[in-house]
mmCIF file of C-alpha atoms in Angstrom:
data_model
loop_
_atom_site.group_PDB
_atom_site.id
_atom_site.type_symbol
_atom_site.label_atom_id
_atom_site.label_comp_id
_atom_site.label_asym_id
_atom_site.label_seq_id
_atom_site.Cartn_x
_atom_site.Cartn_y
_atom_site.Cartn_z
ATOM 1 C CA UNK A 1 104.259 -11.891 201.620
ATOM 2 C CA UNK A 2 101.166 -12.526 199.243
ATOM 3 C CA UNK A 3 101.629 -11.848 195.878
ATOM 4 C CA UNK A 4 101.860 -8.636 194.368
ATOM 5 C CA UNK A 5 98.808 -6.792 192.880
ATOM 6 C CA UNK A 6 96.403 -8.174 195.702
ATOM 7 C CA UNK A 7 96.504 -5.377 198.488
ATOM 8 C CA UNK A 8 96.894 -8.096 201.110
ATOM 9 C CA UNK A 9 98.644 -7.345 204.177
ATOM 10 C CA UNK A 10 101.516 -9.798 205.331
ATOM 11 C CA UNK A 11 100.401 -13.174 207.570
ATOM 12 C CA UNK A 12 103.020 -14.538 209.805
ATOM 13 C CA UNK A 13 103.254 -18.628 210.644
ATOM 14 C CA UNK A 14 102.758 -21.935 209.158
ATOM 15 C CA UNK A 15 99.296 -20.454 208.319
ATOM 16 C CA UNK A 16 100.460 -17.489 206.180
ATOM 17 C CA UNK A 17 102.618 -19.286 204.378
ATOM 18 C CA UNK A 18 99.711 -21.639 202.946
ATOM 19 C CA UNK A 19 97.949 -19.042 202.728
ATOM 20 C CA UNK A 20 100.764 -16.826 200.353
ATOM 21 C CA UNK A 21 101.487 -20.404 198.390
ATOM 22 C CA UNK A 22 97.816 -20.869 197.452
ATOM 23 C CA UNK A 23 97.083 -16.740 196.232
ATOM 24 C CA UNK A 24 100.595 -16.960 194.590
ATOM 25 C CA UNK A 25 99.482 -20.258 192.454
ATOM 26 C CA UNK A 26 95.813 -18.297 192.016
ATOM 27 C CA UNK A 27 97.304 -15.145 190.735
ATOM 28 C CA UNK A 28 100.107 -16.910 188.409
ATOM 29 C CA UNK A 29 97.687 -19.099 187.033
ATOM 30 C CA UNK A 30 94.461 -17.666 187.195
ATOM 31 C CA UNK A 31 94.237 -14.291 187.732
ATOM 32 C CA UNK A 32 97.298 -13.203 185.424
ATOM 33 C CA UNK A 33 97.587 -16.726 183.738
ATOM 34 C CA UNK A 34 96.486 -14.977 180.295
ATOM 35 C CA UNK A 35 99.443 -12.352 180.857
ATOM 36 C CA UNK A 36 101.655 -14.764 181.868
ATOM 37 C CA UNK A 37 101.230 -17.140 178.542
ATOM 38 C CA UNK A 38 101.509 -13.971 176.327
ATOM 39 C CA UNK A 39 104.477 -12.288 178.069
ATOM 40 C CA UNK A 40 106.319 -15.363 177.807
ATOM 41 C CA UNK A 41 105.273 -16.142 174.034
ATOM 42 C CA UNK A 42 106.407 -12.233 173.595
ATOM 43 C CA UNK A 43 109.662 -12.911 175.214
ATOM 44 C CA UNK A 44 110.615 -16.017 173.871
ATOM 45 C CA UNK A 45 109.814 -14.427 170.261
ATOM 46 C CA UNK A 46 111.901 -11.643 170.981
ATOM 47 C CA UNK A 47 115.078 -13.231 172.527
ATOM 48 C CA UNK A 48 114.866 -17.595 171.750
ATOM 49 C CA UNK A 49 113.944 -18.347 174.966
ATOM 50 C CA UNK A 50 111.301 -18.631 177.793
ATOM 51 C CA UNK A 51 111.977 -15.735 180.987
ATOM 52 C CA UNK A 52 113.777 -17.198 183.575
ATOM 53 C CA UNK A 53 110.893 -15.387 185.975
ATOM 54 C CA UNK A 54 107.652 -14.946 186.774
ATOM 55 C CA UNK A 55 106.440 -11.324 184.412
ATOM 56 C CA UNK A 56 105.952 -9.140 187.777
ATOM 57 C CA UNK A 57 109.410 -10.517 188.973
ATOM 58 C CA UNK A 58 111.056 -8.782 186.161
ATOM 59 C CA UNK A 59 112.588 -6.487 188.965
ATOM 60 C CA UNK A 60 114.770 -9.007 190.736
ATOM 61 C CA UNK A 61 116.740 -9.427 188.015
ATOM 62 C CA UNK A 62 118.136 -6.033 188.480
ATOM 63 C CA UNK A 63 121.667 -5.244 189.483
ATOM 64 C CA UNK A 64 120.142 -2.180 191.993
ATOM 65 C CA UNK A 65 116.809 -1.286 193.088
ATOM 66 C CA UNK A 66 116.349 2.591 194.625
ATOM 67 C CA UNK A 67 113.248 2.896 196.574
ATOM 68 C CA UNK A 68 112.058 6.344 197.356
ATOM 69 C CA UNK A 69 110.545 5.418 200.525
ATOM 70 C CA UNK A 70 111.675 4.015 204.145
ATOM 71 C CA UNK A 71 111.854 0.525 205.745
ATOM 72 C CA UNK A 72 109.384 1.815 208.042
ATOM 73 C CA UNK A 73 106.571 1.651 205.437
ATOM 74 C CA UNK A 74 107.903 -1.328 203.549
ATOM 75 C CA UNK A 75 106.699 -4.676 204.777
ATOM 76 C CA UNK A 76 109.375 -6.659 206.895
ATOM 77 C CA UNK A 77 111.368 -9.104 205.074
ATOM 78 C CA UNK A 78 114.818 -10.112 203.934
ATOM 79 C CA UNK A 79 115.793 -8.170 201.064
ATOM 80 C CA UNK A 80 118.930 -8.350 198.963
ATOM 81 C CA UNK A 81 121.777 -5.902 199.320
ATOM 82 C CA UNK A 82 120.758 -4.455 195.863
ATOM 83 C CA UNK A 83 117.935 -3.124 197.368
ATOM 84 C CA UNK A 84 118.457 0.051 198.504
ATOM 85 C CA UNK A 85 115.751 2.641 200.176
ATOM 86 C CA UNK A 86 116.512 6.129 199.963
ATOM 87 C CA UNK A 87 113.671 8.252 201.377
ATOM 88 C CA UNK A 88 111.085 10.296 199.173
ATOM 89 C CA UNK A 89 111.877 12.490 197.186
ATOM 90 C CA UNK A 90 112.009 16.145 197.619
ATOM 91 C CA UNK A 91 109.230 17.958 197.638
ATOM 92 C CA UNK A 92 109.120 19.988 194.269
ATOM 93 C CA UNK A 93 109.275 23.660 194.312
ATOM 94 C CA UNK A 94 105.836 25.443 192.998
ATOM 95 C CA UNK A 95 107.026 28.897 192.640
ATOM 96 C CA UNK A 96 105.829 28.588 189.378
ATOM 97 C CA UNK A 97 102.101 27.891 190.066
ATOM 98 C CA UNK A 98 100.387 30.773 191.152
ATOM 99 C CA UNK A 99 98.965 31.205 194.203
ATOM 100 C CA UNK A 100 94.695 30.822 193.981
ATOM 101 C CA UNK A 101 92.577 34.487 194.930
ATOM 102 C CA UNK A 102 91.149 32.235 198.334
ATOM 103 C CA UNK A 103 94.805 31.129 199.525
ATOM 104 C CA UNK A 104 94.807 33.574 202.865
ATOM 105 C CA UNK A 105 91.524 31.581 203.665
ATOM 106 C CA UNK A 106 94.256 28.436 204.398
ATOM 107 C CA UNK A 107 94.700 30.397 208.035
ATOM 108 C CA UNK A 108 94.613 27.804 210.877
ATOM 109 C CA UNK A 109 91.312 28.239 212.293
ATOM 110 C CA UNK A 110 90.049 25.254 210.760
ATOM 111 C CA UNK A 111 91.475 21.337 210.195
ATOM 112 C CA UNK A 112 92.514 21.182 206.266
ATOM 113 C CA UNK A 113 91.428 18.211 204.335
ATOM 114 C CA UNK A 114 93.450 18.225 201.210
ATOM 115 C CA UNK A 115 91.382 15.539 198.325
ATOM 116 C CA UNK A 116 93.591 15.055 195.295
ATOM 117 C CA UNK A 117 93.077 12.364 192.480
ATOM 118 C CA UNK A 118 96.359 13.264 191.418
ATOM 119 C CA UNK A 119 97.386 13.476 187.570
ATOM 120 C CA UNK A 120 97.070 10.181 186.359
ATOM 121 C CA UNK A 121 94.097 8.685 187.214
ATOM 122 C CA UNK A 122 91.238 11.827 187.383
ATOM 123 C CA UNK A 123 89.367 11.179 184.247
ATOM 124 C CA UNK A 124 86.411 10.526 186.209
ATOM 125 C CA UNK A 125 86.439 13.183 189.556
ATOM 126 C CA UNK A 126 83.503 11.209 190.653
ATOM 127 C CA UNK A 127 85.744 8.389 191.613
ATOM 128 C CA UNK A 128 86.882 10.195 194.977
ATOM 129 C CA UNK A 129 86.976 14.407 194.468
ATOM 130 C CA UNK A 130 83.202 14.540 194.636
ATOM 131 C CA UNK A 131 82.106 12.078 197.530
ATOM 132 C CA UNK A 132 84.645 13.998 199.597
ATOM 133 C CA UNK A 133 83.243 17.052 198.902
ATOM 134 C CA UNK A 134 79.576 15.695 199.459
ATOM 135 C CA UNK A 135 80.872 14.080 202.477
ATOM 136 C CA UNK A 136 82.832 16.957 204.299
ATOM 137 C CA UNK A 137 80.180 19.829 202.852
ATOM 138 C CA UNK A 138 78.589 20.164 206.808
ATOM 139 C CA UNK A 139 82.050 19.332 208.855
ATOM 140 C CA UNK A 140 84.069 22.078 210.603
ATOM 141 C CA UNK A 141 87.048 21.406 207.693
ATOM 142 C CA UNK A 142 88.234 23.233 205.080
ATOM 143 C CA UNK A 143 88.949 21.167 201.973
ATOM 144 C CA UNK A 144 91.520 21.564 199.741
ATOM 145 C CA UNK A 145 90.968 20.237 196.457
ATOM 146 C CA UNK A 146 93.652 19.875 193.686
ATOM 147 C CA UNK A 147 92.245 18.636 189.973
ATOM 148 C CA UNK A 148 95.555 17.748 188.803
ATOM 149 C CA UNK A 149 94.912 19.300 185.695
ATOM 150 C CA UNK A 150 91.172 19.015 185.045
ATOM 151 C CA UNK A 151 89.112 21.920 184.372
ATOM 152 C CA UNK A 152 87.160 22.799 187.553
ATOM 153 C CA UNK A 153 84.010 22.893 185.972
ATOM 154 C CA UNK A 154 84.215 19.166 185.863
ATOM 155 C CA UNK A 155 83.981 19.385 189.352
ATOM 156 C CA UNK A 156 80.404 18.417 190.913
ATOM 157 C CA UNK A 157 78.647 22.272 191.001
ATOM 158 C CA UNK A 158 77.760 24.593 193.446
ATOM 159 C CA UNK A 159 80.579 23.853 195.731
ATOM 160 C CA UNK A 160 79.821 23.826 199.162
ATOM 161 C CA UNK A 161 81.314 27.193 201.362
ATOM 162 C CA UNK A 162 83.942 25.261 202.690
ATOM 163 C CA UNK A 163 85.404 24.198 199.855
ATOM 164 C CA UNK A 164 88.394 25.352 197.886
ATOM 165 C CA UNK A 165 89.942 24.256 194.337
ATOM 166 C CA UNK A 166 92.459 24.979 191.857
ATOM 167 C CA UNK A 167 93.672 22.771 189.233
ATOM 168 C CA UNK A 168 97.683 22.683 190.878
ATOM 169 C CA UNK A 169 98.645 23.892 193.786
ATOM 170 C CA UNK A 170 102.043 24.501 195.320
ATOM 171 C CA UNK A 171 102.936 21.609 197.622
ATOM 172 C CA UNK A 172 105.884 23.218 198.782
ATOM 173 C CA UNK A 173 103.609 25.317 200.539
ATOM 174 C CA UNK A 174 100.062 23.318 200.933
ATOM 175 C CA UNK A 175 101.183 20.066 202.473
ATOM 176 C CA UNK A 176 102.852 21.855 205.580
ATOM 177 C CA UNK A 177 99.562 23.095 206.549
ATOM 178 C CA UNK A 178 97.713 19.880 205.788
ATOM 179 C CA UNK A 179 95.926 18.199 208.969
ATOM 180 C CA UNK A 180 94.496 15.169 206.412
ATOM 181 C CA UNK A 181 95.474 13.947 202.594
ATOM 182 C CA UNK A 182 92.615 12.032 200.837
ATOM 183 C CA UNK A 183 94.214 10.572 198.048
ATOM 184 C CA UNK A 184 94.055 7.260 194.853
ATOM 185 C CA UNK A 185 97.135 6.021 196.551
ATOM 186 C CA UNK A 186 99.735 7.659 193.856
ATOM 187 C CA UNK A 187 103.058 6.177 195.777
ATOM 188 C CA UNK A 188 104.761 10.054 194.989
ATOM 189 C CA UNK A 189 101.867 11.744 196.857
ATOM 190 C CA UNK A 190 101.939 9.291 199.652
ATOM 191 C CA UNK A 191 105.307 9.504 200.130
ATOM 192 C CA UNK A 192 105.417 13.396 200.175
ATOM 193 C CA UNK A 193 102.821 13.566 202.751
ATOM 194 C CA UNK A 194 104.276 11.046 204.985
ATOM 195 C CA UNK A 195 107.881 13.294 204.679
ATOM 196 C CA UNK A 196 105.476 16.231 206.109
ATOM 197 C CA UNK A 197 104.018 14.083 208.950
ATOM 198 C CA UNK A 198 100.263 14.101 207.382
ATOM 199 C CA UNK A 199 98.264 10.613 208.287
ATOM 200 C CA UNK A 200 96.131 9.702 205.168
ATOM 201 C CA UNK A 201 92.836 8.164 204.056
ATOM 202 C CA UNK A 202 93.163 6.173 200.555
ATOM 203 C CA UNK A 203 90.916 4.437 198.094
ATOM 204 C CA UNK A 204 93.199 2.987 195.736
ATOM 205 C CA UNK A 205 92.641 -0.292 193.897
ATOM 206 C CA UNK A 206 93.948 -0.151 190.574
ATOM 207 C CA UNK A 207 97.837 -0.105 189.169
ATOM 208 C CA UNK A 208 100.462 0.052 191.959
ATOM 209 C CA UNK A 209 97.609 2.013 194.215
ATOM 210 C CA UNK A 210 96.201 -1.298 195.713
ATOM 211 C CA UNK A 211 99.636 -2.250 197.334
ATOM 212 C CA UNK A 212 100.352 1.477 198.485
ATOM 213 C CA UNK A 213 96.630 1.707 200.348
ATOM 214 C CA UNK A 214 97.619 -2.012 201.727
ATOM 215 C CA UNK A 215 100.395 -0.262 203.347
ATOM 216 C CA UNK A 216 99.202 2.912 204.636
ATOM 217 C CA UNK A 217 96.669 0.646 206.644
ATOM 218 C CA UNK A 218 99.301 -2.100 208.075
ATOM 219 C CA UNK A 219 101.500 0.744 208.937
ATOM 220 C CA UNK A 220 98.726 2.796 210.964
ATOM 221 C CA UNK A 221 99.585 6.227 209.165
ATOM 222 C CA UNK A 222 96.084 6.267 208.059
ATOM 223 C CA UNK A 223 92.914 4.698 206.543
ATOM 224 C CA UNK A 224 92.726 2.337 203.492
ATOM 225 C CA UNK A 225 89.058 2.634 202.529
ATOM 226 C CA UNK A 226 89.488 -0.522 200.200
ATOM 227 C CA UNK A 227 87.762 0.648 197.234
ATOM 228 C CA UNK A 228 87.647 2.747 194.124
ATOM 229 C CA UNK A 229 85.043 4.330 194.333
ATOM 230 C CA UNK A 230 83.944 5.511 198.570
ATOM 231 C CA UNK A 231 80.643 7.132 199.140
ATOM 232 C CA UNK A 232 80.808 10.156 200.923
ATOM 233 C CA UNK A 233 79.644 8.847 204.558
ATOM 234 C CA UNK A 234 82.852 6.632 204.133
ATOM 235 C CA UNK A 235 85.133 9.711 203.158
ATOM 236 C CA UNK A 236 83.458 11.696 206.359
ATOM 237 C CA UNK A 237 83.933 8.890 208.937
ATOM 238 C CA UNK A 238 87.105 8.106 207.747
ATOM 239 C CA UNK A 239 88.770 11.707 207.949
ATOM 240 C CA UNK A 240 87.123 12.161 211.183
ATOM 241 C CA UNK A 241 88.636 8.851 212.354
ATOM 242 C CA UNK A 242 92.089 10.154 211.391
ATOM 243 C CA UNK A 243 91.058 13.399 212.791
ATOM 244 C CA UNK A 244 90.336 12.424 215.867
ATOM 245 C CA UNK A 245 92.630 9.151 216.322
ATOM 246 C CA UNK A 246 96.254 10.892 217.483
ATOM 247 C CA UNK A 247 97.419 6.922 216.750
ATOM 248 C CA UNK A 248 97.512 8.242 212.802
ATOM 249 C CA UNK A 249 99.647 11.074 213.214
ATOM 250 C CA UNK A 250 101.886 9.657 215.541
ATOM 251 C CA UNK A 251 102.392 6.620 213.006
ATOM 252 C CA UNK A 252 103.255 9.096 210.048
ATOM 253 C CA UNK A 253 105.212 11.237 212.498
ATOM 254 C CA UNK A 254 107.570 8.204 213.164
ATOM 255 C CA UNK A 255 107.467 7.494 209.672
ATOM 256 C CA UNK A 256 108.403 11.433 208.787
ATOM 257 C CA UNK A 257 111.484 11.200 211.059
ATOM 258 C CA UNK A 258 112.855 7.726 209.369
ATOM 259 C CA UNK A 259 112.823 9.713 205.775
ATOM 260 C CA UNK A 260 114.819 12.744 207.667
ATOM 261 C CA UNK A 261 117.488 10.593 208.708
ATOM 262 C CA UNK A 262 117.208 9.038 204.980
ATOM 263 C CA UNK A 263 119.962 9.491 201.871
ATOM 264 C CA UNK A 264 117.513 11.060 199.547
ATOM 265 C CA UNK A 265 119.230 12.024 196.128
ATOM 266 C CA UNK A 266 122.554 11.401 197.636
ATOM 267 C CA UNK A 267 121.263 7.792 198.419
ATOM 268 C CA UNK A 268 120.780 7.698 194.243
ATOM 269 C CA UNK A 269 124.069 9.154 193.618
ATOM 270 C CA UNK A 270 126.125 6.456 195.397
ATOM 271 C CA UNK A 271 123.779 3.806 194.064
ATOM 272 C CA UNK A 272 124.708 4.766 190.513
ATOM 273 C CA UNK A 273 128.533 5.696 191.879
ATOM 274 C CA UNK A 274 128.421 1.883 193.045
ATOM 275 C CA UNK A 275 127.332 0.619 189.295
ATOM 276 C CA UNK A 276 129.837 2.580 187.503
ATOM 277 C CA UNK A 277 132.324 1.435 189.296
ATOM 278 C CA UNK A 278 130.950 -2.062 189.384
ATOM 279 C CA UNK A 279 131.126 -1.884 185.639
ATOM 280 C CA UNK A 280 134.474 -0.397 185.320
ATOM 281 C CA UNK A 281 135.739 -3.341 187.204
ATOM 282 C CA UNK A 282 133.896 -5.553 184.634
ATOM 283 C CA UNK A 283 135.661 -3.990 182.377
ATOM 284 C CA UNK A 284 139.076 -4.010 183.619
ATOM 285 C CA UNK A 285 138.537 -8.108 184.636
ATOM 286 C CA UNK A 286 137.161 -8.724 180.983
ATOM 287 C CA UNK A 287 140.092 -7.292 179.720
ATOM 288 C CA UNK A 288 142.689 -9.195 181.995
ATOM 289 C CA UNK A 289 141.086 -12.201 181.366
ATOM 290 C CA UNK A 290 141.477 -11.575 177.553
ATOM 291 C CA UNK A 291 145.105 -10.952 178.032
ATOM 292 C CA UNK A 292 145.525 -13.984 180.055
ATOM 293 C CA UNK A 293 144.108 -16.249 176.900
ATOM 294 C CA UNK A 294 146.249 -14.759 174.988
ATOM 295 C CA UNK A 295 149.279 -15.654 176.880
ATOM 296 C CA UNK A 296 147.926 -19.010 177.148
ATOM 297 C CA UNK A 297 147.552 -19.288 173.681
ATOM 298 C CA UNK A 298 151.249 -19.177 172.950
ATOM 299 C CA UNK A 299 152.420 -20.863 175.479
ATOM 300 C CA UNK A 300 154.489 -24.416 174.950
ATOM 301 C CA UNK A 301 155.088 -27.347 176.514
ATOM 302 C CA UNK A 302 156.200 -30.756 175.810
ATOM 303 C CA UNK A 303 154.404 -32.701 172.882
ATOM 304 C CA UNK A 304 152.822 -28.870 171.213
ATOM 305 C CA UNK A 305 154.923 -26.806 168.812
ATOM 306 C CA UNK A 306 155.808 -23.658 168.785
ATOM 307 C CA UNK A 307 152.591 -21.219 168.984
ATOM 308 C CA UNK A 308 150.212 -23.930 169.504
ATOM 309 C CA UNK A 309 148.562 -23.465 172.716
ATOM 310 C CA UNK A 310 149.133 -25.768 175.657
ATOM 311 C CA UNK A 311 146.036 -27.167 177.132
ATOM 312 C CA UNK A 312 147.553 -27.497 180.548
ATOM 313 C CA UNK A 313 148.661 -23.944 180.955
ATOM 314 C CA UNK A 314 145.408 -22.450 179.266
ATOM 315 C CA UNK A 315 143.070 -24.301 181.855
ATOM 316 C CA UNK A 316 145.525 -22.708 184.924
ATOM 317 C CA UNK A 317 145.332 -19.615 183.704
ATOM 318 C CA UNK A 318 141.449 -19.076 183.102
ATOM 319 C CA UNK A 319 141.267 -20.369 186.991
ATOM 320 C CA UNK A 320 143.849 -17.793 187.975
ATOM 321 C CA UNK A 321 142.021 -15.562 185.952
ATOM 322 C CA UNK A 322 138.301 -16.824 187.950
ATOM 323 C CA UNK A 323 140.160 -16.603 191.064
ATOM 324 C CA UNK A 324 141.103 -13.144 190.789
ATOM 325 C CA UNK A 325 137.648 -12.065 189.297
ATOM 326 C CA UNK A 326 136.250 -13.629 192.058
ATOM 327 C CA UNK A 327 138.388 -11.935 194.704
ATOM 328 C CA UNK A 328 137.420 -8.273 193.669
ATOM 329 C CA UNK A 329 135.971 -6.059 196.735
ATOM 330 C CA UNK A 330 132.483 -5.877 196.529
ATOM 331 C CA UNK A 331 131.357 -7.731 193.385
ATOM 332 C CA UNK A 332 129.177 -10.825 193.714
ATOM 333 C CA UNK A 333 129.155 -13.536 191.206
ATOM 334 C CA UNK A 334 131.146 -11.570 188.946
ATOM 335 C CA UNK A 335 132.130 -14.420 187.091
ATOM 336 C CA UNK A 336 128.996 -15.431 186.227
ATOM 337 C CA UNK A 337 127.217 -11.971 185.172
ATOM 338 C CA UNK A 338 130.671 -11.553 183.256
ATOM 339 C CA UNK A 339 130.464 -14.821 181.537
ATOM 340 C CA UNK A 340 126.954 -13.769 181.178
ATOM 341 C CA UNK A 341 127.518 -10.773 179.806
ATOM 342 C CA UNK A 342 125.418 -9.327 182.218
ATOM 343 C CA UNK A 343 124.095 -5.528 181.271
ATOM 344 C CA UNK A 344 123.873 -3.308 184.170
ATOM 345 C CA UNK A 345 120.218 -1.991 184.737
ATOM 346 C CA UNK A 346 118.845 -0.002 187.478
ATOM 347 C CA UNK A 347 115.184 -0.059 188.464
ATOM 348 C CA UNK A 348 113.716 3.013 190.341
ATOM 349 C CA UNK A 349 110.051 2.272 191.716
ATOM 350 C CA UNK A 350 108.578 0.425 194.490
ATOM 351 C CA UNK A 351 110.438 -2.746 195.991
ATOM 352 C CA UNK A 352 107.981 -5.554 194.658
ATOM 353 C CA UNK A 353 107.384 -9.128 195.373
ATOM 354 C CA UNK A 354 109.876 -10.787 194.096
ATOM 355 C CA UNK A 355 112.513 -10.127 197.164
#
């Protein structure tokens, strides 16, 4: 896997491997190298000593990792058990945003092409809103857009007659009918469109967005236009790719029926079951250990007086004490994260390079 950050698909072989080694010593100390040297002189400030990890690895050293997606879109490799993928989330509910005056024109009779910048990242509408509307203006679609919050007069003006904006709409209710999402690459969005079968076209290059187009192209549900900022003859040719292609749908299809079969919430709620009772049992060794010490403490034996500890007895009984830690179901190094005194942390968010 190259590093993450890059937007590079995986290479198998002797070949990829050289490949990853080089773009992982390029991005560590090149590309990020100025990061790197302050996050570890911000660390080491902080806490008296260097990170025992690379800055974007931060997330391995988690005790559990909850992705909201499937395998199926993740890129093969051996993960650790900690890792755990749970499906999207639900889609929300929009009973509370009003339906637009033009929603009856979303009728069937023509493909819909929903173009969304999402909330984040639409400062500038120009980036993708506007060369999808330039691009689609003359195509037998109806598209959909969604500000996420902008006004709509910042949207490029007159619209063209088969156009159609608000500044939220319910997606409860729009992504059903969607034929075609045009989206940044927000990982949420993707992940809800997948869940509703809709292939994609993305141009997303900045934050997380550049791994999440990566993927929607190696997994086939749809196009990654590889760039910020498409012009409209790009948009066009890549919705009527998708469009026409049945290979798209089918991919998000299979995709759509992995998430069905996935946890969800409930997926969360035994990950966080799991950690409490991990910790519990922390607890409950920490505190036979303790009492074990103590015992030790005052035991005697021949050459120590009375109440003096005995070194012989106190070294059996912290191994008896190891053993057993080491023996409880479903812990792993438990001894060390004890002696550690490990903190329990749970990371929610995309499964990253460092597995």
């Amino acid at each position: 896997i190259a590093p993450f950050g890059l937007g590079i698909a995986p290479m198998p072989g002797p070949i990829g491997r050289l490949r990853n080694a080089f773009l992982t010593f390029v991005a560590e100390k090149i590309i990020f190298g100025p990061v790197v040297r302050e996050s570890v002189e911000t660390f080491t400030a902080a806490v008296g000593h260097a990170p025992s990890t690379y800055f974007l690895s931060w997330i391995s050293l988690a005790d559990a990792v909850v992705q909201f997606t499937v395998p199926g879109f993740e890129y093969p490799r051996e993960l650790p058990d900690r890792v755990r993928f749970v499906g999207p989330l639900p889609t929300p509910a929009g009973a509370e945003i009003a339906l637009p005056e033009w929603w009856n024109d979303l009728d069937g009779t023509r493909p819909i092409v929903h173009v969304t910048q999402g909330t984040v990242a639409n400062a500038d509408l120009e980036q993708l809103i506007a060369p999808t509307i330039a691009g689609l203006a003359a195509s037998n679609v109806l598209v959909v857009v969604a500000t996420g919050g902008r006004p709509l007069s910042a949207l490029p003006h007159p619209l063209p007659a088969n156009v159609r904006a608000a500044e939220y709409l319910p997606y409860d209710r729009l992504l059903p009918i969607t034929d075609v999402l045009v989206t940044n690459g927000g990982y949420g969005g993707v992940q809800q469109a997948l869940g509703q079968r809709i292939p994609l076209v993305v141009a997303g290059q900045t934050e997380d967005k550049v791994e999440v187009s990566a993927r929607v192209g190696w997994s086939g549900v749809g196009v990654n236009l590889r760039t910020n900022r498409p012009g409209p003859v790009q948009v066009r040719d890549a919705v009527e790719r998708v469009l026409d292609d049945p290979s798209y749908r089918l991919a998000a299809e299979r995709l759509a029926d992995e998430m069905a079969k996935a946890d969800g919430l409930a997926g969360l709620d035994a990950v966080l079951a799991g950690l409490e009772r991990e910790t519990a049992e922390l607890r409950w060794a920490g505190a036979l250990r303790g009492r074990a010490d103590r015992s030790a403490l005052m035991g005697e034996c021949a050459g120590h007086g009375m109440g003096m500890p005995c070194p012989q007895r106190l070294s059996s009984r912290r191994e008896a004490a190891s053993v057993r830690l080491g023996r409880l179901p479903g812990l792993r190094c438990i001894r060390d994260r004890f002696q550690a005194r490990a903190h329990t942390l749970l990371f929610l968010g995309n499964a990253r390079k460092p597995f």
